[in-house]
Each structure stands twice: as structure tokens, then as C-alpha cells.
Amino acid sequence: MLIRSWDRGDDAEWRAWLAQGRDFGLLAANGLPGQGPVLVPTHFLLDVERGEVLLHLAAPNPLFAAVRADPEVTLAVTDDYAFAPGHWRGEPGTPTSYYASVQFTCTAEIVEDAAGKAAILNRQLAHFQPETPALRVAPGEEPFGRLLSGLRGLRLTVRTVRAKFKYDDKKTVADQRALADRLAERGQGLDAAVRTQLLRRNARRTG
């Protein structure tokens, strides 16, 4: 992912953006020889303080074979995207895409023991399903303990984080605000969310 100086997101920015409920991404691993990359859409739990990401997948998932061969993986989260037509942006009329994307480069560890898998599931349940605090997974116990054999956990140790917020920060402050008006006028797809990001970035520039 190319990140220009005007597109770069800082730590506080990407952390706040993800904390707004963005916990679904695309996990990529290098494929086995002669194969392409393995891509898995998945929910995940980010622990910023520990520098790790937790998730689980069904045991037959081909990602596990890829991770055993090469544990270096990338998790990408992309949202708040829209197409900006060229005639919105002044001369020479070049269209562009607006989007935010955070990419984590990680080392993956497969968790196969029942207690380790249950611990990951319970942390995920506490995050995604806090309204059922009594519902927890314990090896060998109903209702979910017997299902542990059908899945594996993944613990991703975060090595680097790259964040991009591409919302025409290279334009003048006034032009950027005018582009926000264009998004409001069009009002389709994710335009409202994109406009929020664009105005937020604009406000950062003006203090």
C-alpha cells in the first residue's frame, strides 16, 4: 500500500478509527509453492496494549497450511470508501478513490490446545457478545466444549502498523471542504461516512 506524506495516519488516528466498531478484516498469508496468496475475511479482536490480534477459524481452513509454511501474515481493514469523479476535483480532472485502510504485519502462531482455544473464544465472546456474560467456553463442557476440536485459534503478534487516510489532504483546505459538499449532494453508498472522514482530516489541518 502506497502511503503519501499527506495520507499517513498516526497511531491515535487509526486506533480511534478501529475502536468505532471496525473489527472485521481480510487476513492474508503467503500461499504454498505454486499457489496464490490465501485470503480469509474474518472478525478479529485487537489488543493494542499487548500488540496482538486474536481470532479463530475452522480447522480445515487452508490458511493454517500457509501459516505453517510461512508465519508472516498481513491483516487489512478498509472502510469509508467512495469514488470521487474527476470533474469534482478541478484541473486536470483526475478521478480518485477515497478510503481509509489499516494494515497490520504480523507473525502468526496457531493455537491448537483446547485451553488456549477456549481462552481466545472467551475473549472474543466478551468483545462481540457482551450481553451474555455467562456464556463461556470450557473444554469438555457443554454447550461448546465439544466443538473445540473443529477449530483452531490464531494469535498474531503485531510487528508493524501502516495506516492510510486518503481524503484529498493534498488539496487546499477550501477545495477539500468543497469536495465534502459534493459528497453530501450525491449521498449514495458510503458517501456520508467518507464525508465525515474528509471533514475530520480537514479540521486537523486547520486546528
PDB file of C-alpha atoms in Angstrom:
ATOM      1  CA  MET A   1       0.000   0.000   0.000  1.00  0.00           C
ATOM      2  CA  LEU A   2       1.478   3.316  -1.091  1.00  0.00           C
ATOM      3  CA  ILE A   3       1.198   5.982   1.609  1.00  0.00           C
ATOM      4  CA  ARG A   4       1.971   9.583   0.725  1.00  0.00           C
ATOM      5  CA  SER A   5       3.002  12.056   3.405  1.00  0.00           C
ATOM      6  CA  TRP A   6      -0.416  13.750   3.269  1.00  0.00           C
ATOM      7  CA  ASP A   7      -2.310  10.432   3.563  1.00  0.00           C
ATOM      8  CA  ARG A   8      -0.485   8.972   6.553  1.00  0.00           C
ATOM      9  CA  GLY A   9      -2.473   8.191   9.686  1.00  0.00           C
ATOM     10  CA  ASP A  10      -0.890   8.409  13.125  1.00  0.00           C
ATOM     11  CA  ASP A  11      -1.306   5.941  15.984  1.00  0.00           C
ATOM     12  CA  ALA A  12      -4.064   7.851  17.749  1.00  0.00           C
ATOM     13  CA  GLU A  13      -5.983   8.236  14.494  1.00  0.00           C
ATOM     14  CA  TRP A  14      -6.023   4.610  13.401  1.00  0.00           C
ATOM     15  CA  ARG A  15      -6.692   3.365  16.917  1.00  0.00           C
ATOM     16  CA  ALA A  16      -9.726   5.635  17.264  1.00  0.00           C
ATOM     17  CA  TRP A  17     -10.952   4.634  13.805  1.00  0.00           C
ATOM     18  CA  LEU A  18     -10.780   0.915  14.566  1.00  0.00           C
ATOM     19  CA  ALA A  19     -12.337   1.400  18.003  1.00  0.00           C
ATOM     20  CA  GLN A  20     -15.508   2.693  16.336  1.00  0.00           C
ATOM     21  CA  GLY A  21     -16.515  -0.919  15.673  1.00  0.00           C
ATOM     22  CA  ARG A  22     -14.180  -1.899  12.833  1.00  0.00           C
ATOM     23  CA  ASP A  23     -13.228  -5.430  13.828  1.00  0.00           C
ATOM     24  CA  PHE A  24     -13.682  -7.279  10.531  1.00  0.00           C
ATOM     25  CA  GLY A  25     -10.847  -7.519   8.048  1.00  0.00           C
ATOM     26  CA  LEU A  26      -9.022  -9.537   5.416  1.00  0.00           C
ATOM     27  CA  LEU A  27      -6.245 -11.820   6.637  1.00  0.00           C
ATOM     28  CA  ALA A  28      -3.627 -12.690   4.008  1.00  0.00           C
ATOM     29  CA  ALA A  29      -0.949 -15.367   4.122  1.00  0.00           C
ATOM     30  CA  ASN A  30       1.589 -16.443   1.521  1.00  0.00           C
ATOM     31  CA  GLY A  31       0.312 -19.459  -0.365  1.00  0.00           C
ATOM     32  CA  LEU A  32       2.159 -22.725  -0.743  1.00  0.00           C
ATOM     33  CA  PRO A  33       4.577 -23.024  -3.693  1.00  0.00           C
ATOM     34  CA  GLY A  34       2.733 -22.713  -6.980  1.00  0.00           C
ATOM     35  CA  GLN A  35      -0.340 -21.205  -5.325  1.00  0.00           C
ATOM     36  CA  GLY A  36      -1.542 -17.659  -4.863  1.00  0.00           C
ATOM     37  CA  PRO A  37      -1.996 -15.920  -1.501  1.00  0.00           C
ATOM     38  CA  VAL A  38      -4.595 -17.269   0.930  1.00  0.00           C
ATOM     39  CA  LEU A  39      -7.160 -14.581   1.811  1.00  0.00           C
ATOM     40  CA  VAL A  40      -9.639 -15.016   4.655  1.00  0.00           C
ATOM     41  CA  PRO A  41     -12.356 -12.482   5.595  1.00  0.00           C
ATOM     42  CA  THR A  42     -12.722 -12.654   9.369  1.00  0.00           C
ATOM     43  CA  HIS A  43     -13.718 -10.954  12.588  1.00  0.00           C
ATOM     44  CA  PHE A  44     -10.806 -10.348  14.925  1.00  0.00           C
ATOM     45  CA  LEU A  45     -10.020  -8.986  18.365  1.00  0.00           C
ATOM     46  CA  LEU A  46      -7.270  -6.375  18.558  1.00  0.00           C
ATOM     47  CA  ASP A  47      -5.442  -5.957  21.858  1.00  0.00           C
ATOM     48  CA  VAL A  48      -3.478  -2.741  21.332  1.00  0.00           C
ATOM     49  CA  GLU A  49      -1.727  -2.853  24.691  1.00  0.00           C
ATOM     50  CA  ARG A  50      -0.412  -6.376  24.146  1.00  0.00           C
ATOM     51  CA  GLY A  51       0.300  -5.786  20.482  1.00  0.00           C
ATOM     52  CA  GLU A  52      -1.639  -8.832  19.378  1.00  0.00           C
ATOM     53  CA  VAL A  53      -4.659  -9.885  17.349  1.00  0.00           C
ATOM     54  CA  LEU A  54      -6.790 -12.905  18.271  1.00  0.00           C
ATOM     55  CA  LEU A  55      -9.177 -14.895  16.069  1.00  0.00           C
ATOM     56  CA  HIS A  56     -10.280 -18.405  15.262  1.00  0.00           C
ATOM     57  CA  LEU A  57     -11.089 -20.307  12.085  1.00  0.00           C
ATOM     58  CA  ALA A  58     -12.466 -23.710  11.174  1.00  0.00           C
ATOM     59  CA  ALA A  59      -9.756 -26.376  11.378  1.00  0.00           C
ATOM     60  CA  PRO A  60      -9.859 -27.249   7.628  1.00  0.00           C
ATOM     61  CA  ASN A  61      -9.174 -23.627   6.611  1.00  0.00           C
ATOM     62  CA  PRO A  62      -6.293 -23.570   4.082  1.00  0.00           C
ATOM     63  CA  LEU A  63      -4.781 -20.600   5.872  1.00  0.00           C
ATOM     64  CA  PHE A  64      -3.322 -22.918   8.516  1.00  0.00           C
ATOM     65  CA  ALA A  65      -1.193 -24.824   5.994  1.00  0.00           C
ATOM     66  CA  ALA A  66       0.029 -21.499   4.639  1.00  0.00           C
ATOM     67  CA  VAL A  67       0.924 -20.242   8.134  1.00  0.00           C
ATOM     68  CA  ARG A  68       2.849 -23.413   8.942  1.00  0.00           C
ATOM     69  CA  ALA A  69       4.946 -22.834   5.825  1.00  0.00           C
ATOM     70  CA  ASP A  70       5.371 -19.093   6.451  1.00  0.00           C
ATOM     71  CA  PRO A  71       4.015 -17.470   9.648  1.00  0.00           C
ATOM     72  CA  GLU A  72       4.302 -13.899   8.325  1.00  0.00           C
ATOM     73  CA  VAL A  73       0.795 -12.584   7.573  1.00  0.00           C
ATOM     74  CA  THR A  74      -0.999  -9.307   6.933  1.00  0.00           C
ATOM     75  CA  LEU A  75      -4.362  -8.226   8.322  1.00  0.00           C
ATOM     76  CA  ALA A  76      -6.053  -5.369   6.460  1.00  0.00           C
ATOM     77  CA  VAL A  77      -9.109  -3.341   7.455  1.00  0.00           C
ATOM     78  CA  THR A  78     -10.563  -0.993   4.816  1.00  0.00           C
ATOM     79  CA  ASP A  79     -13.698   1.136   5.124  1.00  0.00           C
ATOM     80  CA  ASP A  80     -15.207   4.574   4.453  1.00  0.00           C
ATOM     81  CA  TYR A  81     -14.529   4.375   0.721  1.00  0.00           C
ATOM     82  CA  ALA A  82     -16.033   6.148  -2.268  1.00  0.00           C
ATOM     83  CA  PHE A  83     -15.201   7.105  -5.849  1.00  0.00           C
ATOM     84  CA  ALA A  84     -14.548  10.803  -6.494  1.00  0.00           C
ATOM     85  CA  PRO A  85     -15.210  11.792 -10.149  1.00  0.00           C
ATOM     86  CA  GLY A  86     -12.579  13.838 -11.919  1.00  0.00           C
ATOM     87  CA  HIS A  87     -14.870  16.797 -12.565  1.00  0.00           C
ATOM     88  CA  TRP A  88     -15.236  17.261  -8.801  1.00  0.00           C
ATOM     89  CA  ARG A  89     -11.529  17.811  -8.302  1.00  0.00           C
ATOM     90  CA  GLY A  90     -10.595  20.608 -10.688  1.00  0.00           C
ATOM     91  CA  GLU A  91      -7.941  20.564 -13.385  1.00  0.00           C
ATOM     92  CA  PRO A  92      -6.803  18.255 -14.894  1.00  0.00           C
ATOM     93  CA  GLY A  93      -9.939  16.358 -13.871  1.00  0.00           C
ATOM     94  CA  THR A  94      -8.327  13.239 -12.449  1.00  0.00           C
ATOM     95  CA  PRO A  95     -10.704  10.904 -10.598  1.00  0.00           C
ATOM     96  CA  THR A  96      -9.603   9.162  -7.411  1.00  0.00           C
ATOM     97  CA  SER A  97     -10.713   6.834  -4.646  1.00  0.00           C
ATOM     98  CA  TYR A  98     -11.282   7.933  -1.064  1.00  0.00           C
ATOM     99  CA  TYR A  99     -10.712   5.317   1.630  1.00  0.00           C
ATOM    100  CA  ALA A 100      -9.207   4.511   4.994  1.00  0.00           C
ATOM    101  CA  SER A 101      -7.085   1.404   5.434  1.00  0.00           C
ATOM    102  CA  VAL A 102      -5.042  -0.001   8.300  1.00  0.00           C
ATOM    103  CA  GLN A 103      -2.680  -2.898   7.672  1.00  0.00           C
ATOM    104  CA  PHE A 104      -1.003  -4.995  10.350  1.00  0.00           C
ATOM    105  CA  THR A 105       2.102  -7.009   9.518  1.00  0.00           C
ATOM    106  CA  CYS A 106       2.164  -9.893  11.981  1.00  0.00           C
ATOM    107  CA  THR A 107       3.757 -13.179  12.937  1.00  0.00           C
ATOM    108  CA  ALA A 108       1.079 -15.841  13.345  1.00  0.00           C
ATOM    109  CA  GLU A 109       1.001 -18.581  15.955  1.00  0.00           C
ATOM    110  CA  ILE A 110      -1.504 -21.420  15.605  1.00  0.00           C
ATOM    111  CA  VAL A 111      -3.220 -22.316  18.876  1.00  0.00           C
ATOM    112  CA  GLU A 112      -4.264 -25.978  18.956  1.00  0.00           C
ATOM    113  CA  ASP A 113      -4.629 -26.912  22.617  1.00  0.00           C
ATOM    114  CA  ALA A 114      -8.183 -26.878  23.968  1.00  0.00           C
ATOM    115  CA  ALA A 115      -7.488 -24.475  26.830  1.00  0.00           C
ATOM    116  CA  GLY A 116      -5.773 -21.987  24.525  1.00  0.00           C
ATOM    117  CA  LYS A 117      -8.603 -22.112  22.019  1.00  0.00           C
ATOM    118  CA  ALA A 118     -11.200 -21.665  24.754  1.00  0.00           C
ATOM    119  CA  ALA A 119      -9.322 -18.622  26.071  1.00  0.00           C
ATOM    120  CA  ILE A 120      -9.382 -16.987  22.627  1.00  0.00           C
ATOM    121  CA  LEU A 121     -13.072 -17.742  22.162  1.00  0.00           C
ATOM    122  CA  ASN A 122     -13.944 -16.339  25.562  1.00  0.00           C
ATOM    123  CA  ARG A 123     -12.103 -13.101  24.877  1.00  0.00           C
ATOM    124  CA  GLN A 124     -13.914 -12.830  21.551  1.00  0.00           C
ATOM    125  CA  LEU A 125     -17.271 -13.522  23.186  1.00  0.00           C
ATOM    126  CA  ALA A 126     -16.629 -10.834  25.792  1.00  0.00           C
ATOM    127  CA  HIS A 127     -15.913  -8.381  22.978  1.00  0.00           C
ATOM    128  CA  PHE A 128     -18.539  -9.306  20.412  1.00  0.00           C
ATOM    129  CA  GLN A 129     -21.298 -10.596  22.683  1.00  0.00           C
ATOM    130  CA  PRO A 130     -21.008  -8.716  25.994  1.00  0.00           C
ATOM    131  CA  GLU A 131     -24.751  -9.015  26.620  1.00  0.00           C
ATOM    132  CA  THR A 132     -24.296 -12.728  27.531  1.00  0.00           C
ATOM    133  CA  PRO A 133     -21.517 -12.648  30.151  1.00  0.00           C
ATOM    134  CA  ALA A 134     -22.417 -16.095  31.496  1.00  0.00           C
ATOM    135  CA  LEU A 135     -21.902 -17.748  28.115  1.00  0.00           C
ATOM    136  CA  ARG A 136     -18.365 -19.055  28.114  1.00  0.00           C
ATOM    137  CA  VAL A 137     -16.418 -21.909  26.535  1.00  0.00           C
ATOM    138  CA  ALA A 138     -14.764 -24.583  28.697  1.00  0.00           C
ATOM    139  CA  PRO A 139     -13.021 -27.684  27.300  1.00  0.00           C
ATOM    140  CA  GLY A 140     -15.223 -30.757  27.602  1.00  0.00           C
ATOM    141  CA  GLU A 141     -18.217 -28.825  28.916  1.00  0.00           C
ATOM    142  CA  GLU A 142     -21.496 -28.077  27.204  1.00  0.00           C
ATOM    143  CA  PRO A 143     -22.648 -26.357  25.148  1.00  0.00           C
ATOM    144  CA  PHE A 144     -19.467 -25.533  23.211  1.00  0.00           C
ATOM    145  CA  GLY A 145     -16.637 -27.547  24.711  1.00  0.00           C
ATOM    146  CA  ARG A 146     -17.117 -30.490  22.378  1.00  0.00           C
ATOM    147  CA  LEU A 147     -16.885 -28.196  19.353  1.00  0.00           C
ATOM    148  CA  LEU A 148     -13.330 -27.045  20.099  1.00  0.00           C
ATOM    149  CA  SER A 149     -11.825 -29.875  18.060  1.00  0.00           C
ATOM    150  CA  GLY A 150     -13.383 -28.395  14.917  1.00  0.00           C
ATOM    151  CA  LEU A 151     -11.456 -25.124  15.076  1.00  0.00           C
ATOM    152  CA  ARG A 152      -8.048 -23.634  15.666  1.00  0.00           C
ATOM    153  CA  GLY A 153      -7.053 -20.342  17.181  1.00  0.00           C
ATOM    154  CA  LEU A 154      -4.649 -17.769  15.808  1.00  0.00           C
ATOM    155  CA  ARG A 155      -2.548 -15.344  17.805  1.00  0.00           C
ATOM    156  CA  LEU A 156      -0.978 -12.650  15.662  1.00  0.00           C
ATOM    157  CA  THR A 157       1.917 -10.692  17.119  1.00  0.00           C
ATOM    158  CA  VAL A 158       1.874  -7.255  15.513  1.00  0.00           C
ATOM    159  CA  ARG A 159       5.207  -6.209  14.001  1.00  0.00           C
ATOM    160  CA  THR A 160       4.267  -3.059  12.111  1.00  0.00           C
ATOM    161  CA  VAL A 161       1.146  -0.970  11.534  1.00  0.00           C
ATOM    162  CA  ARG A 162       0.593   1.115   8.399  1.00  0.00           C
ATOM    163  CA  ALA A 163      -2.392   3.453   8.230  1.00  0.00           C
ATOM    164  CA  LYS A 164      -3.679   5.455   5.278  1.00  0.00           C
ATOM    165  CA  PHE A 165      -6.499   8.013   5.237  1.00  0.00           C
ATOM    166  CA  LYS A 166      -6.851   9.061   1.603  1.00  0.00           C
ATOM    167  CA  TYR A 167      -9.195  12.054   1.552  1.00  0.00           C
ATOM    168  CA  ASP A 168      -7.554  14.660  -0.695  1.00  0.00           C
ATOM    169  CA  ASP A 169      -5.438  16.283   2.000  1.00  0.00           C
ATOM    170  CA  LYS A 170      -3.141  17.417  -0.815  1.00  0.00           C
ATOM    171  CA  LYS A 171      -5.853  19.832  -1.980  1.00  0.00           C
ATOM    172  CA  THR A 172      -6.311  23.238  -0.400  1.00  0.00           C
ATOM    173  CA  VAL A 173      -8.433  23.394   2.735  1.00  0.00           C
ATOM    174  CA  ALA A 174     -11.192  25.188   0.797  1.00  0.00           C
ATOM    175  CA  ASP A 175     -11.137  22.674  -2.058  1.00  0.00           C
ATOM    176  CA  GLN A 176     -11.301  19.797   0.394  1.00  0.00           C
ATOM    177  CA  ARG A 177     -14.381  21.320   2.033  1.00  0.00           C
ATOM    178  CA  ALA A 178     -15.986  21.763  -1.385  1.00  0.00           C
ATOM    179  CA  LEU A 179     -15.424  18.062  -2.042  1.00  0.00           C
ATOM    180  CA  ALA A 180     -17.255  17.301   1.190  1.00  0.00           C
ATOM    181  CA  ASP A 181     -20.200  19.277  -0.188  1.00  0.00           C
ATOM    182  CA  ARG A 182     -20.100  17.176  -3.347  1.00  0.00           C
ATOM    183  CA  LEU A 183     -20.350  14.014  -1.274  1.00  0.00           C
ATOM    184  CA  ALA A 184     -23.316  15.429   0.638  1.00  0.00           C
ATOM    185  CA  GLU A 185     -25.067  16.269  -2.628  1.00  0.00           C
ATOM    186  CA  ARG A 186     -24.534  12.806  -4.084  1.00  0.00           C
ATOM    187  CA  GLY A 187     -25.447  10.969  -0.876  1.00  0.00           C
ATOM    188  CA  GLN A 188     -25.095   7.389  -2.022  1.00  0.00           C
ATOM    189  CA  GLY A 189     -23.306   4.312  -0.710  1.00  0.00           C
ATOM    190  CA  LEU A 190     -20.768   5.268   1.939  1.00  0.00           C
ATOM    191  CA  ASP A 191     -20.678   8.958   0.962  1.00  0.00           C
ATOM    192  CA  ALA A 192     -21.837  10.130   4.403  1.00  0.00           C
ATOM    193  CA  ALA A 193     -19.107   8.143   6.172  1.00  0.00           C
ATOM    194  CA  VAL A 194     -16.494   9.330   3.669  1.00  0.00           C
ATOM    195  CA  ARG A 195     -17.612  12.929   4.163  1.00  0.00           C
ATOM    196  CA  THR A 196     -17.172  12.548   7.918  1.00  0.00           C
ATOM    197  CA  GLN A 197     -13.598  11.346   7.435  1.00  0.00           C
ATOM    198  CA  LEU A 198     -12.822  14.064   4.900  1.00  0.00           C
ATOM    199  CA  LEU A 199     -14.097  16.820   7.193  1.00  0.00           C
ATOM    200  CA  ARG A 200     -12.260  15.329  10.147  1.00  0.00           C
ATOM    201  CA  ARG A 201      -8.997  15.368   8.217  1.00  0.00           C
ATOM    202  CA  ASN A 202      -9.787  18.923   7.070  1.00  0.00           C
ATOM    203  CA  ALA A 203     -10.296  20.024  10.673  1.00  0.00           C
ATOM    204  CA  ARG A 204      -6.922  18.570  11.646  1.00  0.00           C
ATOM    205  CA  ARG A 205      -5.283  20.775   9.052  1.00  0.00           C
ATOM    206  CA  THR A 206      -6.951  23.934  10.316  1.00  0.00           C
ATOM    207  CA  GLY A 207      -6.517  23.213  14.008  1.00  0.00           C
TER     208      GLY A 207
END
